[in-house]
Short mmCIF file of C-alpha atoms and ligand atoms in Angstrom, two decimals:
data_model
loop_
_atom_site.label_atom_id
_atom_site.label_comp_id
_atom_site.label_asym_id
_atom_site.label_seq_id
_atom_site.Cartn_x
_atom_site.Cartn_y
_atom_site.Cartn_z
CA UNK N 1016 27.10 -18.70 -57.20
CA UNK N 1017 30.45 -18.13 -58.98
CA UNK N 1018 29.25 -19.49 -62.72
CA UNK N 1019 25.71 -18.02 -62.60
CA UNK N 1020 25.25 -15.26 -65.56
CA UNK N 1021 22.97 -13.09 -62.98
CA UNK N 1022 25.22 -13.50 -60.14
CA UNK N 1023 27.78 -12.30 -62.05
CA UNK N 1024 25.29 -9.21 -63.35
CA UNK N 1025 24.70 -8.16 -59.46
CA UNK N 1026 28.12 -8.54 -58.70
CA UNK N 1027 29.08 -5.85 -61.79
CA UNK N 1028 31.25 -8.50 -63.56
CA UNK N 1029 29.06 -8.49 -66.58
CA UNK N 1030 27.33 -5.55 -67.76
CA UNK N 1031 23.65 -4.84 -67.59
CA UNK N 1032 20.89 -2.20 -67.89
CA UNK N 1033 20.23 -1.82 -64.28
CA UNK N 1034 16.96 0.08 -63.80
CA UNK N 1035 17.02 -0.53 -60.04
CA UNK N 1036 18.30 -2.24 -56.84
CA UNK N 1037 17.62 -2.13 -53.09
CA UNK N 1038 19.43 -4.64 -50.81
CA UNK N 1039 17.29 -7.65 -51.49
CA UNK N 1040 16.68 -7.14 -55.14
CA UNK N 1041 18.19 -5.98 -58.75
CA UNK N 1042 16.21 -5.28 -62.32
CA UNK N 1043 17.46 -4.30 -65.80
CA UNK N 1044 16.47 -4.71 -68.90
CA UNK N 1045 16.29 -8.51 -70.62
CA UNK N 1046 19.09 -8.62 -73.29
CA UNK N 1047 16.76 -10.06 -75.77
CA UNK N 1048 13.25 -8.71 -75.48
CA UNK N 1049 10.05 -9.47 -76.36
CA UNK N 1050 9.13 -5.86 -76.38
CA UNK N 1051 11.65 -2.82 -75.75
CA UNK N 1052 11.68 -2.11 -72.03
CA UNK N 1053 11.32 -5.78 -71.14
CA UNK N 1054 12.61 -5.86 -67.43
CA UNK N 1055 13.83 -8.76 -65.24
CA UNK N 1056 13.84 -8.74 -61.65
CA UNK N 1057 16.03 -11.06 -59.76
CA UNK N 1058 16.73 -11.50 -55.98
CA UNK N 1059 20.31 -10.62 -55.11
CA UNK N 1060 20.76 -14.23 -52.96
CA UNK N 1061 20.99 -16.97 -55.44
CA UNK N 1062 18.06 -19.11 -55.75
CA UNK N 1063 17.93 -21.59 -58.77
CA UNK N 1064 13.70 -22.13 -57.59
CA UNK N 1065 11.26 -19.37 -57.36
CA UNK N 1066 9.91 -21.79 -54.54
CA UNK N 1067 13.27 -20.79 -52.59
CA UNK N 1068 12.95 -17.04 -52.59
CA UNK N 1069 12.29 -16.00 -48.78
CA UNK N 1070 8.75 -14.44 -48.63
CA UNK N 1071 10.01 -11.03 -48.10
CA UNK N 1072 12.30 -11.01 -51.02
CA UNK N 1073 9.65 -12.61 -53.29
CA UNK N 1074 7.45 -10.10 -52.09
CA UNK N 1075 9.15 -6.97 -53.02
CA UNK N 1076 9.84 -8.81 -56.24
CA UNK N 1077 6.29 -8.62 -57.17
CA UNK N 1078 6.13 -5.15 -55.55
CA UNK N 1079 8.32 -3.53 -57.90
CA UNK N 1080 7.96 -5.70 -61.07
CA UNK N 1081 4.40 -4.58 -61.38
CA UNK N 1082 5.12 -1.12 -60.69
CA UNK N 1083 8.04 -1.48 -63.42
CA UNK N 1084 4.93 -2.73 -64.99
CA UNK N 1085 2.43 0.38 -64.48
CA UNK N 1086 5.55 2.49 -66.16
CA UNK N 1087 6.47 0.66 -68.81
CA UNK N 1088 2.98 0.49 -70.29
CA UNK N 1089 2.68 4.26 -70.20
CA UNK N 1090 5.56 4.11 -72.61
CA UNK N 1091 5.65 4.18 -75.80
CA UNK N 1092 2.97 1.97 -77.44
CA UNK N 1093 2.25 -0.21 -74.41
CA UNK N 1094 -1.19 -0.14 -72.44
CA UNK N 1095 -0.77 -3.52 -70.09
CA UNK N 1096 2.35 -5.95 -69.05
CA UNK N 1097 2.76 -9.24 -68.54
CA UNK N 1098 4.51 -11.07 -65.35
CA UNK N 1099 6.09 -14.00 -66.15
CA UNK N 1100 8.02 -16.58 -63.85
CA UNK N 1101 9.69 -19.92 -65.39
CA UNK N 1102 10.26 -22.53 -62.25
CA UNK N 1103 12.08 -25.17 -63.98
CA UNK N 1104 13.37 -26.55 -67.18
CA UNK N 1105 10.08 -27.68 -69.21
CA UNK N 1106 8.54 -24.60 -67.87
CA UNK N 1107 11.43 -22.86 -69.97
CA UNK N 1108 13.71 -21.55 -67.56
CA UNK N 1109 16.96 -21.20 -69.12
CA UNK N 1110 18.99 -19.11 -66.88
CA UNK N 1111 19.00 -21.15 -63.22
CA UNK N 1112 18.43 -18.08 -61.35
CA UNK N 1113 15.21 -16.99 -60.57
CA UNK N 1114 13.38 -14.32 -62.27
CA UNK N 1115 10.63 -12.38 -63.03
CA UNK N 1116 9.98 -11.17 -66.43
CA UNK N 1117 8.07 -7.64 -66.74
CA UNK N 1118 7.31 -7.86 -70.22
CA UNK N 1119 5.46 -4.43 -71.66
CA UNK N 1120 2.35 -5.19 -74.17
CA UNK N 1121 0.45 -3.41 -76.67
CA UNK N 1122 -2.54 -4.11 -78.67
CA UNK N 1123 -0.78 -3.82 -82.08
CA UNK N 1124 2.56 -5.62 -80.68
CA UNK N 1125 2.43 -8.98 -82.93
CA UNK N 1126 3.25 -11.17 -79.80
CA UNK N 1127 0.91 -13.64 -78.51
CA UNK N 1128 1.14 -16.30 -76.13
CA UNK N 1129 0.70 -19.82 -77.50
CA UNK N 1130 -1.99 -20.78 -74.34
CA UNK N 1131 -3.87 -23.39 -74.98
CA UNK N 1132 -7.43 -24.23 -73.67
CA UNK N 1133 -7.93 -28.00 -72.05
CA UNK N 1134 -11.45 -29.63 -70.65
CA UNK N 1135 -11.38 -31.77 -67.68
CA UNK N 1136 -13.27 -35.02 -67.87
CA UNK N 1137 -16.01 -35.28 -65.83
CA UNK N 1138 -14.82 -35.17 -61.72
CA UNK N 1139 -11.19 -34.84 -62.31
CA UNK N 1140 -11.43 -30.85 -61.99
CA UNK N 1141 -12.75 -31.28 -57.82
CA UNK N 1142 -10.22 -34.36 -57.78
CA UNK N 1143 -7.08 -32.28 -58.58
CA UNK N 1144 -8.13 -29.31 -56.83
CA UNK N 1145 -8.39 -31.32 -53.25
CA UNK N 1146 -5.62 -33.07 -53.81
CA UNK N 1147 -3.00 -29.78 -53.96
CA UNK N 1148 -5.26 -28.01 -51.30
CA UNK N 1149 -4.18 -31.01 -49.14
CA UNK N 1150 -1.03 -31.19 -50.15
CA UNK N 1151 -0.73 -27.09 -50.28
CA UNK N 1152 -1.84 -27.34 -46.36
CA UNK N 1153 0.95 -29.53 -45.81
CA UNK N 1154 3.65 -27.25 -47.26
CA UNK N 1155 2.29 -23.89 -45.72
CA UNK N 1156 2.56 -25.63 -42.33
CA UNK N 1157 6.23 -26.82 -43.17
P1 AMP Y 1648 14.19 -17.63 -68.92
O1 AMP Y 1648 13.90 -18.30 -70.22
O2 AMP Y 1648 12.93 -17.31 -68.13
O3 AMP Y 1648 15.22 -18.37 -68.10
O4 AMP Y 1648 14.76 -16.21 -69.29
C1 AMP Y 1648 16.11 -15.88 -69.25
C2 AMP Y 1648 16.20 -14.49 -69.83
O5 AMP Y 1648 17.46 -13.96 -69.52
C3 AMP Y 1648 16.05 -14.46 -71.36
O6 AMP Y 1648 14.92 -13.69 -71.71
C4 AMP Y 1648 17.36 -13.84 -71.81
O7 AMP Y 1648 17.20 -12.96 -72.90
C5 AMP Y 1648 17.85 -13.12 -70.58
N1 AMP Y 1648 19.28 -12.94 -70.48
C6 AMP Y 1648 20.25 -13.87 -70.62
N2 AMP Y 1648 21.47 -13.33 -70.46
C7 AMP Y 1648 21.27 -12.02 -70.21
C8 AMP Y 1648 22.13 -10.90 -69.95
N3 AMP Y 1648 23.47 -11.02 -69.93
N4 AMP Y 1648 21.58 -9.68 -69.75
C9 AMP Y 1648 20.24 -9.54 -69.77
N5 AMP Y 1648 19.37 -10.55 -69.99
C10 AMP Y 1648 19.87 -11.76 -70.22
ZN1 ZN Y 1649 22.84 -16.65 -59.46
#
């Protein structure tokens, strides 16, 4: 896609900190990161929606984000990672290709997520759940 920031990063028209890239996939570093070593991995096709990624390209996504994961917290004063995916505006996505953040964590790292803790009412938990299982049927079958 000819105005897409990442497109433009995989084609070498902007710079980046490329850590690695096979023919379905590219990674470098995040230009502002939460932690130093914070890694993004994007498939090469453009694909606004994680939903779009073909299974094998979204696979080896995961595959080597969380082994960029298993390095990056042996370095420096990281012991775990966090993947993170935003699928959509109000989920925060900001750049409209889809990516996977590797972000490395530590203990002492001053960064916490802002998650917050809801109850469902009585019933609505076994509602919602057999509603998406239906509808999740649906969509694996498409
Ligand atoms: P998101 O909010 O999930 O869409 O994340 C987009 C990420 O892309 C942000 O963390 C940005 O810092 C990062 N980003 C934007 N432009 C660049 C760039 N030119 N090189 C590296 N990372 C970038
Ligand atoms: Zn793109």
């Amino acid at each position: 896609m000819s105005d897409c920031i990442f497109c433009k990063i995989i084609a070498g028209q902007i710079p980046s900190a490329k850590i690695y890239e096979d023919e379905l996939i590219y990674a470098f570093l995040d230009i502002s990161p939460i932690n130093f070593g914070h890694t993004l991995v994007i498939p090469k096709e453009h694909h606004q929606s994680a939903a779009a990624i073909p299974e094998n390209v979204a696979g080896r996504m995961f595959h080597v984000a969380s082994r960029i994961g298993i390095l990056l917290k042996r370095m420096e004063e990281f012991d775990a990672y966090n993947l993170h995916l935003a699928d959509g505006t109000a989920a925060g996505q900001v750049v409209m290709h889809a990516h996977l953040h590797v972000i490395p964590r530590g203990a002492e790292d001053n960064f916490r997520w802002n998650w917050r803790q809801l109850n469902y009412p009585e019933g609505k938990m076994a509602e919602i759940a057999g509603s998406i299982a239906e509808k999740l049927q649906k969509k694996l079958a498409e």
